Amino acid sequence: MTKSESPIVVIYAHPTPGHSRVNRPLAEALASQPHVDVRDLYRRYVDYDIDVVAEQRALAAADTVVLQYPVHWYNVPPLLKLWLDEVLEYGWAYGPGGTGLRGKSMLAVASTGGTFDSYGPEGNHGHPIEAFLLPLEQTARLCGMDWLPPLVLHDADNTNAQVLAEHIAHVCRRIGAHGDSQEAAGAEVRG
Ligand SMILES: Cc1cc2nc3c(=O)[nH]c(=O)nc-3n(C[C@H](O)[C@H](O)[C@H](O)COP(=O)(O)O)c2cc1C
């Protein structure tokens, strides 16, 4: 199996998918890709009762773990945070014997309502987007994972059909090609 055929698990979290302009069509497109297992947390766990064993099994089968979500209050949506808390268990993901994720890669694919400039030096969010992704980056590193340059679509609420199609194509290329290309450090941003 070549690197581009490596299994990928997408942990997709959107609290209100019925209102999603970007993430829902992206998740649907990713689900149609070969070697990609999209796990829709808000559909799978409506009662927030996460099946930790099933999630760990899905992660064990993957080489790349994609976290796909809209940024809500500078963070991941609550069910994705709970997923991190419960699935990345001590003794499985980190700590003594905690090698379940070692050597795998993590890629954040996020969208923001804020524009590219609003996350710039003069922007009203006060920090670059990478600053808000730092807890995820360090989580990956603590678990012995490679942190891939994140993919962020800014100004997502104003995305038109062409930008959305380009974004979906870009994400599909990246998840298929990350093993073969050297991406720049820092977040790749669009929008
Ligand atoms: C509760 C809530 C909190 C949000 N917080 C932020 C935020 O902190 N930063 C930001 O840039 N956008 C924020 N947004 C905008 C969303 O990120 C944006 O609507 C989303 O990325 C669009 O993706 P979608 O079309 O898949 O919903 C927030 C939206 C909601 C509903």
JSON list of C-alpha atoms and ligand atoms in Angstrom, two decimals:
[
{"chain": "A", "resi": 1, "resn": "MET", "atom": "CA", "xyz": [0.00, 0.00, 0.00]},
{"chain": "A", "resi": 2, "resn": "THR", "atom": "CA", "xyz": [1.47, 3.39, -0.97]},
{"chain": "A", "resi": 3, "resn": "LYS", "atom": "CA", "xyz": [1.31, 6.35, 1.38]},
{"chain": "A", "resi": 4, "resn": "SER", "atom": "CA", "xyz": [-1.50, 7.97, -0.64]},
{"chain": "A", "resi": 5, "resn": "GLU", "atom": "CA", "xyz": [-3.58, 4.82, -0.11]},
{"chain": "A", "resi": 6, "resn": "SER", "atom": "CA", "xyz": [-3.03, 4.87, 3.65]},
{"chain": "A", "resi": 7, "resn": "PRO", "atom": "CA", "xyz": [-6.22, 4.65, 5.69]},
{"chain": "A", "resi": 8, "resn": "ILE", "atom": "CA", "xyz": [-7.55, 7.94, 7.00]},
{"chain": "A", "resi": 9, "resn": "VAL", "atom": "CA", "xyz": [-10.09, 8.50, 9.72]},
{"chain": "A", "resi": 10, "resn": "VAL", "atom": "CA", "xyz": [-11.99, 11.79, 9.75]},
{"chain": "A", "resi": 11, "resn": "ILE", "atom": "CA", "xyz": [-13.43, 12.80, 13.10]},
{"chain": "A", "resi": 12, "resn": "TYR", "atom": "CA", "xyz": [-16.14, 15.21, 12.00]},
{"chain": "A", "resi": 13, "resn": "ALA", "atom": "CA", "xyz": [-17.94, 17.37, 14.54]},
{"chain": "A", "resi": 14, "resn": "HIS", "atom": "CA", "xyz": [-20.62, 19.93, 13.69]},
{"chain": "A", "resi": 15, "resn": "PRO", "atom": "CA", "xyz": [-23.29, 20.69, 16.32]},
{"chain": "A", "resi": 16, "resn": "THR", "atom": "CA", "xyz": [-25.77, 22.09, 13.77]},
{"chain": "A", "resi": 17, "resn": "PRO", "atom": "CA", "xyz": [-25.05, 20.33, 10.47]},
{"chain": "A", "resi": 18, "resn": "GLY", "atom": "CA", "xyz": [-28.37, 21.48, 9.05]},
{"chain": "A", "resi": 19, "resn": "HIS", "atom": "CA", "xyz": [-26.94, 25.01, 8.99]},
{"chain": "A", "resi": 20, "resn": "SER", "atom": "CA", "xyz": [-23.53, 24.04, 7.66]},
{"chain": "A", "resi": 21, "resn": "ARG", "atom": "CA", "xyz": [-22.42, 25.64, 4.43]},
{"chain": "A", "resi": 22, "resn": "VAL", "atom": "CA", "xyz": [-18.88, 24.23, 4.44]},
{"chain": "A", "resi": 23, "resn": "ASN", "atom": "CA", "xyz": [-18.28, 21.32, 6.77]},
{"chain": "A", "resi": 24, "resn": "ARG", "atom": "CA", "xyz": [-21.21, 19.12, 5.91]},
{"chain": "A", "resi": 25, "resn": "PRO", "atom": "CA", "xyz": [-20.54, 19.04, 2.14]},
{"chain": "A", "resi": 26, "resn": "LEU", "atom": "CA", "xyz": [-16.85, 18.61, 2.89]},
{"chain": "A", "resi": 27, "resn": "ALA", "atom": "CA", "xyz": [-17.54, 15.64, 5.17]},
{"chain": "A", "resi": 28, "resn": "GLU", "atom": "CA", "xyz": [-19.80, 14.10, 2.52]},
{"chain": "A", "resi": 29, "resn": "ALA", "atom": "CA", "xyz": [-17.11, 14.53, -0.12]},
{"chain": "A", "resi": 30, "resn": "LEU", "atom": "CA", "xyz": [-14.46, 13.00, 2.12]},
{"chain": "A", "resi": 31, "resn": "ALA", "atom": "CA", "xyz": [-16.73, 10.04, 2.87]},
{"chain": "A", "resi": 32, "resn": "SER", "atom": "CA", "xyz": [-16.82, 9.22, -0.83]},
{"chain": "A", "resi": 33, "resn": "GLN", "atom": "CA", "xyz": [-13.03, 9.00, -1.02]},
{"chain": "A", "resi": 34, "resn": "PRO", "atom": "CA", "xyz": [-11.34, 5.61, -0.95]},
{"chain": "A", "resi": 35, "resn": "HIS", "atom": "CA", "xyz": [-9.57, 4.67, 2.28]},
{"chain": "A", "resi": 36, "resn": "VAL", "atom": "CA", "xyz": [-11.43, 7.39, 4.23]},
{"chain": "A", "resi": 37, "resn": "ASP", "atom": "CA", "xyz": [-13.61, 6.57, 7.24]},
{"chain": "A", "resi": 38, "resn": "VAL", "atom": "CA", "xyz": [-15.69, 9.63, 8.23]},
{"chain": "A", "resi": 39, "resn": "ARG", "atom": "CA", "xyz": [-17.04, 9.43, 11.76]},
{"chain": "A", "resi": 40, "resn": "ASP", "atom": "CA", "xyz": [-19.80, 11.98, 12.27]},
{"chain": "A", "resi": 41, "resn": "LEU", "atom": "CA", "xyz": [-19.72, 12.48, 16.04]},
{"chain": "A", "resi": 42, "resn": "TYR", "atom": "CA", "xyz": [-22.96, 14.47, 16.36]},
{"chain": "A", "resi": 43, "resn": "ARG", "atom": "CA", "xyz": [-24.87, 11.88, 14.35]},
{"chain": "A", "resi": 44, "resn": "ARG", "atom": "CA", "xyz": [-23.25, 8.87, 16.00]},
{"chain": "A", "resi": 45, "resn": "TYR", "atom": "CA", "xyz": [-23.44, 10.10, 19.59]},
{"chain": "A", "resi": 46, "resn": "VAL", "atom": "CA", "xyz": [-26.60, 12.18, 19.95]},
{"chain": "A", "resi": 47, "resn": "ASP", "atom": "CA", "xyz": [-26.58, 11.42, 23.67]},
{"chain": "A", "resi": 48, "resn": "TYR", "atom": "CA", "xyz": [-22.85, 12.22, 24.04]},
{"chain": "A", "resi": 49, "resn": "ASP", "atom": "CA", "xyz": [-22.28, 8.58, 25.09]},
{"chain": "A", "resi": 50, "resn": "ILE", "atom": "CA", "xyz": [-19.09, 7.93, 23.14]},
{"chain": "A", "resi": 51, "resn": "ASP", "atom": "CA", "xyz": [-18.12, 4.32, 22.40]},
{"chain": "A", "resi": 52, "resn": "VAL", "atom": "CA", "xyz": [-14.46, 4.63, 23.38]},
{"chain": "A", "resi": 53, "resn": "VAL", "atom": "CA", "xyz": [-13.51, 1.11, 22.28]},
{"chain": "A", "resi": 54, "resn": "ALA", "atom": "CA", "xyz": [-15.05, 1.62, 18.82]},
{"chain": "A", "resi": 55, "resn": "GLU", "atom": "CA", "xyz": [-13.32, 4.98, 18.43]},
{"chain": "A", "resi": 56, "resn": "GLN", "atom": "CA", "xyz": [-9.95, 3.58, 19.47]},
{"chain": "A", "resi": 57, "resn": "ARG", "atom": "CA", "xyz": [-10.42, 0.70, 17.05]},
{"chain": "A", "resi": 58, "resn": "ALA", "atom": "CA", "xyz": [-11.09, 3.16, 14.21]},
{"chain": "A", "resi": 59, "resn": "LEU", "atom": "CA", "xyz": [-8.01, 5.15, 15.15]},
{"chain": "A", "resi": 60, "resn": "ALA", "atom": "CA", "xyz": [-5.88, 2.03, 15.32]},
{"chain": "A", "resi": 61, "resn": "ALA", "atom": "CA", "xyz": [-6.82, 1.22, 11.72]},
{"chain": "A", "resi": 62, "resn": "ALA", "atom": "CA", "xyz": [-5.78, 4.65, 10.43]},
{"chain": "A", "resi": 63, "resn": "ASP", "atom": "CA", "xyz": [-2.46, 6.24, 9.57]},
{"chain": "A", "resi": 64, "resn": "THR", "atom": "CA", "xyz": [-3.84, 9.77, 9.54]},
{"chain": "A", "resi": 65, "resn": "VAL", "atom": "CA", "xyz": [-6.39, 11.24, 11.91]},
{"chain": "A", "resi": 66, "resn": "VAL", "atom": "CA", "xyz": [-8.24, 14.27, 10.53]},
{"chain": "A", "resi": 67, "resn": "LEU", "atom": "CA", "xyz": [-10.16, 16.49, 12.93]},
{"chain": "A", "resi": 68, "resn": "GLN", "atom": "CA", "xyz": [-12.78, 18.36, 10.88]},
{"chain": "A", "resi": 69, "resn": "TYR", "atom": "CA", "xyz": [-14.89, 21.05, 12.53]},
{"chain": "A", "resi": 70, "resn": "PRO", "atom": "CA", "xyz": [-16.07, 24.66, 12.53]},
{"chain": "A", "resi": 71, "resn": "VAL", "atom": "CA", "xyz": [-14.22, 26.83, 15.05]},
{"chain": "A", "resi": 72, "resn": "HIS", "atom": "CA", "xyz": [-16.61, 27.74, 17.86]},
{"chain": "A", "resi": 73, "resn": "TRP", "atom": "CA", "xyz": [-15.39, 30.23, 20.43]},
{"chain": "A", "resi": 74, "resn": "TYR", "atom": "CA", "xyz": [-11.80, 29.69, 19.32]},
{"chain": "A", "resi": 75, "resn": "ASN", "atom": "CA", "xyz": [-12.08, 26.01, 20.04]},
{"chain": "A", "resi": 76, "resn": "VAL", "atom": "CA", "xyz": [-13.39, 22.66, 18.89]},
{"chain": "A", "resi": 77, "resn": "PRO", "atom": "CA", "xyz": [-17.14, 21.96, 19.34]},
{"chain": "A", "resi": 78, "resn": "PRO", "atom": "CA", "xyz": [-17.99, 20.38, 22.70]},
{"chain": "A", "resi": 79, "resn": "LEU", "atom": "CA", "xyz": [-18.53, 16.81, 21.47]},
{"chain": "A", "resi": 80, "resn": "LEU", "atom": "CA", "xyz": [-15.12, 16.81, 19.82]},
{"chain": "A", "resi": 81, "resn": "LYS", "atom": "CA", "xyz": [-13.58, 18.01, 23.08]},
{"chain": "A", "resi": 82, "resn": "LEU", "atom": "CA", "xyz": [-15.36, 15.19, 24.93]},
{"chain": "A", "resi": 83, "resn": "TRP", "atom": "CA", "xyz": [-14.14, 12.77, 22.26]},
{"chain": "A", "resi": 84, "resn": "LEU", "atom": "CA", "xyz": [-10.55, 13.90, 22.90]},
{"chain": "A", "resi": 85, "resn": "ASP", "atom": "CA", "xyz": [-11.02, 13.63, 26.67]},
{"chain": "A", "resi": 86, "resn": "GLU", "atom": "CA", "xyz": [-12.45, 10.12, 26.56]},
{"chain": "A", "resi": 87, "resn": "VAL", "atom": "CA", "xyz": [-10.82, 8.43, 23.57]},
{"chain": "A", "resi": 88, "resn": "LEU", "atom": "CA", "xyz": [-7.23, 9.57, 24.10]},
{"chain": "A", "resi": 89, "resn": "GLU", "atom": "CA", "xyz": [-7.02, 7.60, 27.31]},
{"chain": "A", "resi": 90, "resn": "TYR", "atom": "CA", "xyz": [-4.08, 7.41, 29.70]},
{"chain": "A", "resi": 91, "resn": "GLY", "atom": "CA", "xyz": [-2.35, 4.10, 29.05]},
{"chain": "A", "resi": 92, "resn": "TRP", "atom": "CA", "xyz": [-3.70, 3.96, 25.48]},
{"chain": "A", "resi": 93, "resn": "ALA", "atom": "CA", "xyz": [-2.81, 7.27, 23.85]},
{"chain": "A", "resi": 94, "resn": "TYR", "atom": "CA", "xyz": [-0.16, 8.47, 26.30]},
{"chain": "A", "resi": 95, "resn": "GLY", "atom": "CA", "xyz": [1.50, 7.51, 29.56]},
{"chain": "A", "resi": 96, "resn": "PRO", "atom": "CA", "xyz": [2.82, 4.03, 30.37]},
{"chain": "A", "resi": 97, "resn": "GLY", "atom": "CA", "xyz": [1.99, 1.67, 27.50]},
{"chain": "A", "resi": 98, "resn": "GLY", "atom": "CA", "xyz": [0.14, 4.47, 25.77]},
{"chain": "A", "resi": 99, "resn": "THR", "atom": "CA", "xyz": [1.33, 3.90, 22.23]},
{"chain": "A", "resi": 100, "resn": "GLY", "atom": "CA", "xyz": [-2.02, 3.64, 20.42]},
{"chain": "A", "resi": 101, "resn": "LEU", "atom": "CA", "xyz": [-1.40, 6.73, 18.30]},
{"chain": "A", "resi": 102, "resn": "ARG", "atom": "CA", "xyz": [2.37, 6.75, 18.09]},
{"chain": "A", "resi": 103, "resn": "GLY", "atom": "CA", "xyz": [3.70, 7.32, 14.57]},
{"chain": "A", "resi": 104, "resn": "LYS", "atom": "CA", "xyz": [0.34, 8.36, 13.15]},
{"chain": "A", "resi": 105, "resn": "SER", "atom": "CA", "xyz": [-0.37, 11.85, 11.78]},
{"chain": "A", "resi": 106, "resn": "MET", "atom": "CA", "xyz": [-2.95, 14.39, 12.85]},
{"chain": "A", "resi": 107, "resn": "LEU", "atom": "CA", "xyz": [-4.43, 17.01, 10.52]},
{"chain": "A", "resi": 108, "resn": "ALA", "atom": "CA", "xyz": [-6.84, 19.74, 11.62]},
{"chain": "A", "resi": 109, "resn": "VAL", "atom": "CA", "xyz": [-9.28, 20.84, 8.90]},
{"chain": "A", "resi": 110, "resn": "ALA", "atom": "CA", "xyz": [-11.18, 23.77, 10.37]},
{"chain": "A", "resi": 111, "resn": "SER", "atom": "CA", "xyz": [-13.35, 26.66, 9.23]},
{"chain": "A", "resi": 112, "resn": "THR", "atom": "CA", "xyz": [-13.78, 30.08, 10.78]},
{"chain": "A", "resi": 113, "resn": "GLY", "atom": "CA", "xyz": [-16.32, 32.84, 10.41]},
{"chain": "A", "resi": 114, "resn": "GLY", "atom": "CA", "xyz": [-13.49, 35.35, 10.85]},
{"chain": "A", "resi": 115, "resn": "THR", "atom": "CA", "xyz": [-11.58, 36.47, 7.79]},
{"chain": "A", "resi": 116, "resn": "PHE", "atom": "CA", "xyz": [-7.91, 35.83, 7.11]},
{"chain": "A", "resi": 117, "resn": "ASP", "atom": "CA", "xyz": [-7.11, 39.43, 8.11]},
{"chain": "A", "resi": 118, "resn": "SER", "atom": "CA", "xyz": [-9.13, 39.20, 11.32]},
{"chain": "A", "resi": 119, "resn": "TYR", "atom": "CA", "xyz": [-6.61, 36.57, 12.48]},
{"chain": "A", "resi": 120, "resn": "GLY", "atom": "CA", "xyz": [-3.70, 38.77, 11.36]},
{"chain": "A", "resi": 121, "resn": "PRO", "atom": "CA", "xyz": [-1.57, 41.19, 13.39]},
{"chain": "A", "resi": 122, "resn": "GLU", "atom": "CA", "xyz": [-4.17, 43.98, 13.17]},
{"chain": "A", "resi": 123, "resn": "GLY", "atom": "CA", "xyz": [-7.13, 41.64, 13.44]},
{"chain": "A", "resi": 124, "resn": "ASN", "atom": "CA", "xyz": [-9.80, 41.67, 16.14]},
{"chain": "A", "resi": 125, "resn": "HIS", "atom": "CA", "xyz": [-9.12, 38.06, 17.20]},
{"chain": "A", "resi": 126, "resn": "GLY", "atom": "CA", "xyz": [-5.78, 39.12, 18.65]},
{"chain": "A", "resi": 127, "resn": "HIS", "atom": "CA", "xyz": [-3.78, 36.05, 17.66]},
{"chain": "A", "resi": 128, "resn": "PRO", "atom": "CA", "xyz": [-3.00, 34.04, 14.54]},
{"chain": "A", "resi": 129, "resn": "ILE", "atom": "CA", "xyz": [-5.15, 30.96, 13.98]},
{"chain": "A", "resi": 130, "resn": "GLU", "atom": "CA", "xyz": [-2.16, 28.74, 14.84]},
{"chain": "A", "resi": 131, "resn": "ALA", "atom": "CA", "xyz": [-2.34, 30.05, 18.42]},
{"chain": "A", "resi": 132, "resn": "PHE", "atom": "CA", "xyz": [-5.86, 28.67, 18.79]},
{"chain": "A", "resi": 133, "resn": "LEU", "atom": "CA", "xyz": [-4.79, 25.31, 17.36]},
{"chain": "A", "resi": 134, "resn": "LEU", "atom": "CA", "xyz": [-1.88, 24.95, 19.75]},
{"chain": "A", "resi": 135, "resn": "PRO", "atom": "CA", "xyz": [-3.69, 22.71, 22.29]},
{"chain": "A", "resi": 136, "resn": "LEU", "atom": "CA", "xyz": [-4.48, 20.25, 19.49]},
{"chain": "A", "resi": 137, "resn": "GLU", "atom": "CA", "xyz": [-0.94, 20.39, 18.19]},
{"chain": "A", "resi": 138, "resn": "GLN", "atom": "CA", "xyz": [0.51, 19.63, 21.61]},
{"chain": "A", "resi": 139, "resn": "THR", "atom": "CA", "xyz": [-2.08, 16.90, 22.19]},
{"chain": "A", "resi": 140, "resn": "ALA", "atom": "CA", "xyz": [-0.89, 15.22, 19.00]},
{"chain": "A", "resi": 141, "resn": "ARG", "atom": "CA", "xyz": [2.76, 15.57, 19.97]},
{"chain": "A", "resi": 142, "resn": "LEU", "atom": "CA", "xyz": [2.16, 14.21, 23.47]},
{"chain": "A", "resi": 143, "resn": "CYS", "atom": "CA", "xyz": [0.64, 11.14, 21.84]},
{"chain": "A", "resi": 144, "resn": "GLY", "atom": "CA", "xyz": [3.69, 10.71, 19.61]},
{"chain": "A", "resi": 145, "resn": "MET", "atom": "CA", "xyz": [1.89, 11.87, 16.46]},
{"chain": "A", "resi": 146, "resn": "ASP", "atom": "CA", "xyz": [3.13, 14.03, 13.60]},
{"chain": "A", "resi": 147, "resn": "TRP", "atom": "CA", "xyz": [1.25, 17.32, 13.45]},
{"chain": "A", "resi": 148, "resn": "LEU", "atom": "CA", "xyz": [0.54, 18.17, 9.82]},
{"chain": "A", "resi": 149, "resn": "PRO", "atom": "CA", "xyz": [0.12, 21.80, 8.71]},
{"chain": "A", "resi": 150, "resn": "PRO", "atom": "CA", "xyz": [-3.56, 22.55, 9.37]},
{"chain": "A", "resi": 151, "resn": "LEU", "atom": "CA", "xyz": [-6.02, 23.51, 6.65]},
{"chain": "A", "resi": 152, "resn": "VAL", "atom": "CA", "xyz": [-8.22, 26.44, 7.61]},
{"chain": "A", "resi": 153, "resn": "LEU", "atom": "CA", "xyz": [-10.97, 27.99, 5.53]},
{"chain": "A", "resi": 154, "resn": "HIS", "atom": "CA", "xyz": [-11.60, 31.54, 6.72]},
{"chain": "A", "resi": 155, "resn": "ASP", "atom": "CA", "xyz": [-14.71, 33.66, 6.13]},
{"chain": "A", "resi": 156, "resn": "ALA", "atom": "CA", "xyz": [-16.58, 30.39, 5.79]},
{"chain": "A", "resi": 157, "resn": "ASP", "atom": "CA", "xyz": [-20.04, 31.89, 6.16]},
{"chain": "A", "resi": 158, "resn": "ASN", "atom": "CA", "xyz": [-19.51, 33.80, 2.89]},
{"chain": "A", "resi": 159, "resn": "THR", "atom": "CA", "xyz": [-18.18, 30.84, 0.93]},
{"chain": "A", "resi": 160, "resn": "ASN", "atom": "CA", "xyz": [-19.63, 30.63, -2.56]},
{"chain": "A", "resi": 161, "resn": "ALA", "atom": "CA", "xyz": [-19.99, 27.44, -4.60]},
{"chain": "A", "resi": 162, "resn": "GLN", "atom": "CA", "xyz": [-16.68, 27.89, -6.39]},
{"chain": "A", "resi": 163, "resn": "VAL", "atom": "CA", "xyz": [-14.65, 28.51, -3.25]},
{"chain": "A", "resi": 164, "resn": "LEU", "atom": "CA", "xyz": [-16.34, 25.55, -1.58]},
{"chain": "A", "resi": 165, "resn": "ALA", "atom": "CA", "xyz": [-15.55, 23.27, -4.52]},
{"chain": "A", "resi": 166, "resn": "GLU", "atom": "CA", "xyz": [-11.92, 24.45, -4.51]},
{"chain": "A", "resi": 167, "resn": "HIS", "atom": "CA", "xyz": [-11.68, 23.90, -0.76]},
{"chain": "A", "resi": 168, "resn": "ILE", "atom": "CA", "xyz": [-13.09, 20.39, -0.99]},
{"chain": "A", "resi": 169, "resn": "ALA", "atom": "CA", "xyz": [-10.72, 19.53, -3.84]},
{"chain": "A", "resi": 170, "resn": "HIS", "atom": "CA", "xyz": [-7.80, 21.00, -1.89]},
{"chain": "A", "resi": 171, "resn": "VAL", "atom": "CA", "xyz": [-8.59, 19.00, 1.25]},
{"chain": "A", "resi": 172, "resn": "CYS", "atom": "CA", "xyz": [-9.00, 15.81, -0.79]},
{"chain": "A", "resi": 173, "resn": "ARG", "atom": "CA", "xyz": [-5.63, 16.41, -2.45]},
{"chain": "A", "resi": 174, "resn": "ARG", "atom": "CA", "xyz": [-3.95, 17.13, 0.86]},
{"chain": "A", "resi": 175, "resn": "ILE", "atom": "CA", "xyz": [-5.22, 14.06, 2.64]},
{"chain": "A", "resi": 176, "resn": "GLY", "atom": "CA", "xyz": [-4.25, 11.95, -0.35]},
{"chain": "A", "resi": 177, "resn": "ALA", "atom": "CA", "xyz": [-0.87, 13.52, -0.82]},
{"chain": "A", "resi": 178, "resn": "HIS", "atom": "CA", "xyz": [0.48, 14.51, 2.56]},
{"chain": "A", "resi": 179, "resn": "GLY", "atom": "CA", "xyz": [2.85, 11.61, 2.69]},
{"chain": "A", "resi": 180, "resn": "ASP", "atom": "CA", "xyz": [4.45, 12.56, -0.60]},
{"chain": "A", "resi": 181, "resn": "SER", "atom": "CA", "xyz": [4.80, 16.32, -0.20]},
{"chain": "A", "resi": 182, "resn": "GLN", "atom": "CA", "xyz": [6.60, 18.65, 2.14]},
{"chain": "A", "resi": 183, "resn": "GLU", "atom": "CA", "xyz": [4.09, 21.31, 3.13]},
{"chain": "A", "resi": 184, "resn": "ALA", "atom": "CA", "xyz": [5.12, 24.62, 4.62]},
{"chain": "A", "resi": 185, "resn": "ALA", "atom": "CA", "xyz": [5.08, 24.91, 8.39]},
{"chain": "A", "resi": 186, "resn": "GLY", "atom": "CA", "xyz": [2.13, 26.76, 9.88]},
{"chain": "A", "resi": 187, "resn": "ALA", "atom": "CA", "xyz": [-1.49, 26.72, 8.90]},
{"chain": "A", "resi": 188, "resn": "GLU", "atom": "CA", "xyz": [-2.53, 26.81, 5.27]},
{"chain": "A", "resi": 189, "resn": "VAL", "atom": "CA", "xyz": [-5.28, 29.33, 5.06]},
{"chain": "A", "resi": 190, "resn": "ARG", "atom": "CA", "xyz": [-7.90, 30.09, 2.47]},
{"chain": "A", "resi": 191, "resn": "GLY", "atom": "CA", "xyz": [-10.80, 32.45, 2.22]},
{"chain": "B", "resi": 1, "resn": "LIG", "atom": "C1", "xyz": [-21.40, 29.20, 18.63]},
{"chain": "B", "resi": 1, "resn": "LIG", "atom": "C2", "xyz": [-20.49, 29.71, 17.54]},
{"chain": "B", "resi": 1, "resn": "LIG", "atom": "C3", "xyz": [-19.24, 30.16, 17.86]},
{"chain": "B", "resi": 1, "resn": "LIG", "atom": "C4", "xyz": [-18.38, 30.62, 16.86]},
{"chain": "B", "resi": 1, "resn": "LIG", "atom": "N1", "xyz": [-17.13, 31.04, 17.22]},
{"chain": "B", "resi": 1, "resn": "LIG", "atom": "C5", "xyz": [-16.27, 31.48, 16.25]},
{"chain": "B", "resi": 1, "resn": "LIG", "atom": "C6", "xyz": [-14.94, 31.85, 16.61]},
{"chain": "B", "resi": 1, "resn": "LIG", "atom": "O1", "xyz": [-14.51, 31.78, 17.75]},
{"chain": "B", "resi": 1, "resn": "LIG", "atom": "N2", "xyz": [-14.13, 32.29, 15.61]},
{"chain": "B", "resi": 1, "resn": "LIG", "atom": "C7", "xyz": [-14.55, 32.38, 14.30]},
{"chain": "B", "resi": 1, "resn": "LIG", "atom": "O2", "xyz": [-13.77, 32.79, 13.44]},
{"chain": "B", "resi": 1, "resn": "LIG", "atom": "N3", "xyz": [-15.81, 31.97, 13.95]},
{"chain": "B", "resi": 1, "resn": "LIG", "atom": "C8", "xyz": [-16.66, 31.52, 14.88]},
{"chain": "B", "resi": 1, "resn": "LIG", "atom": "N4", "xyz": [-17.91, 31.08, 14.54]},
{"chain": "B", "resi": 1, "resn": "LIG", "atom": "C9", "xyz": [-18.27, 31.01, 13.09]},
{"chain": "B", "resi": 1, "resn": "LIG", "atom": "C10", "xyz": [-18.10, 29.57, 12.57]},
{"chain": "B", "resi": 1, "resn": "LIG", "atom": "O3", "xyz": [-16.74, 29.17, 12.69]},
{"chain": "B", "resi": 1, "resn": "LIG", "atom": "C11", "xyz": [-18.52, 29.47, 11.11]},
{"chain": "B", "resi": 1, "resn": "LIG", "atom": "O4", "xyz": [-19.90, 29.79, 11.07]},
{"chain": "B", "resi": 1, "resn": "LIG", "atom": "C12", "xyz": [-18.27, 28.07, 10.57]},
{"chain": "B", "resi": 1, "resn": "LIG", "atom": "O5", "xyz": [-16.90, 27.82, 10.48]},
{"chain": "B", "resi": 1, "resn": "LIG", "atom": "C13", "xyz": [-18.89, 27.89, 9.20]},
{"chain": "B", "resi": 1, "resn": "LIG", "atom": "O6", "xyz": [-18.82, 26.51, 8.86]},
{"chain": "B", "resi": 1, "resn": "LIG", "atom": "P1", "xyz": [-20.15, 25.70, 8.50]},
{"chain": "B", "resi": 1, "resn": "LIG", "atom": "O7", "xyz": [-20.71, 26.34, 7.26]},
{"chain": "B", "resi": 1, "resn": "LIG", "atom": "O8", "xyz": [-19.74, 24.30, 8.27]},
{"chain": "B", "resi": 1, "resn": "LIG", "atom": "O9", "xyz": [-21.09, 25.85, 9.68]},
{"chain": "B", "resi": 1, "resn": "LIG", "atom": "C14", "xyz": [-18.79, 30.64, 15.51]},
{"chain": "B", "resi": 1, "resn": "LIG", "atom": "C15", "xyz": [-20.08, 30.17, 15.20]},
{"chain": "B", "resi": 1, "resn": "LIG", "atom": "C16", "xyz": [-20.92, 29.70, 16.19]},
{"chain": "B", "resi": 1, "resn": "LIG", "atom": "C17", "xyz": [-22.28, 29.20, 15.82]}
]
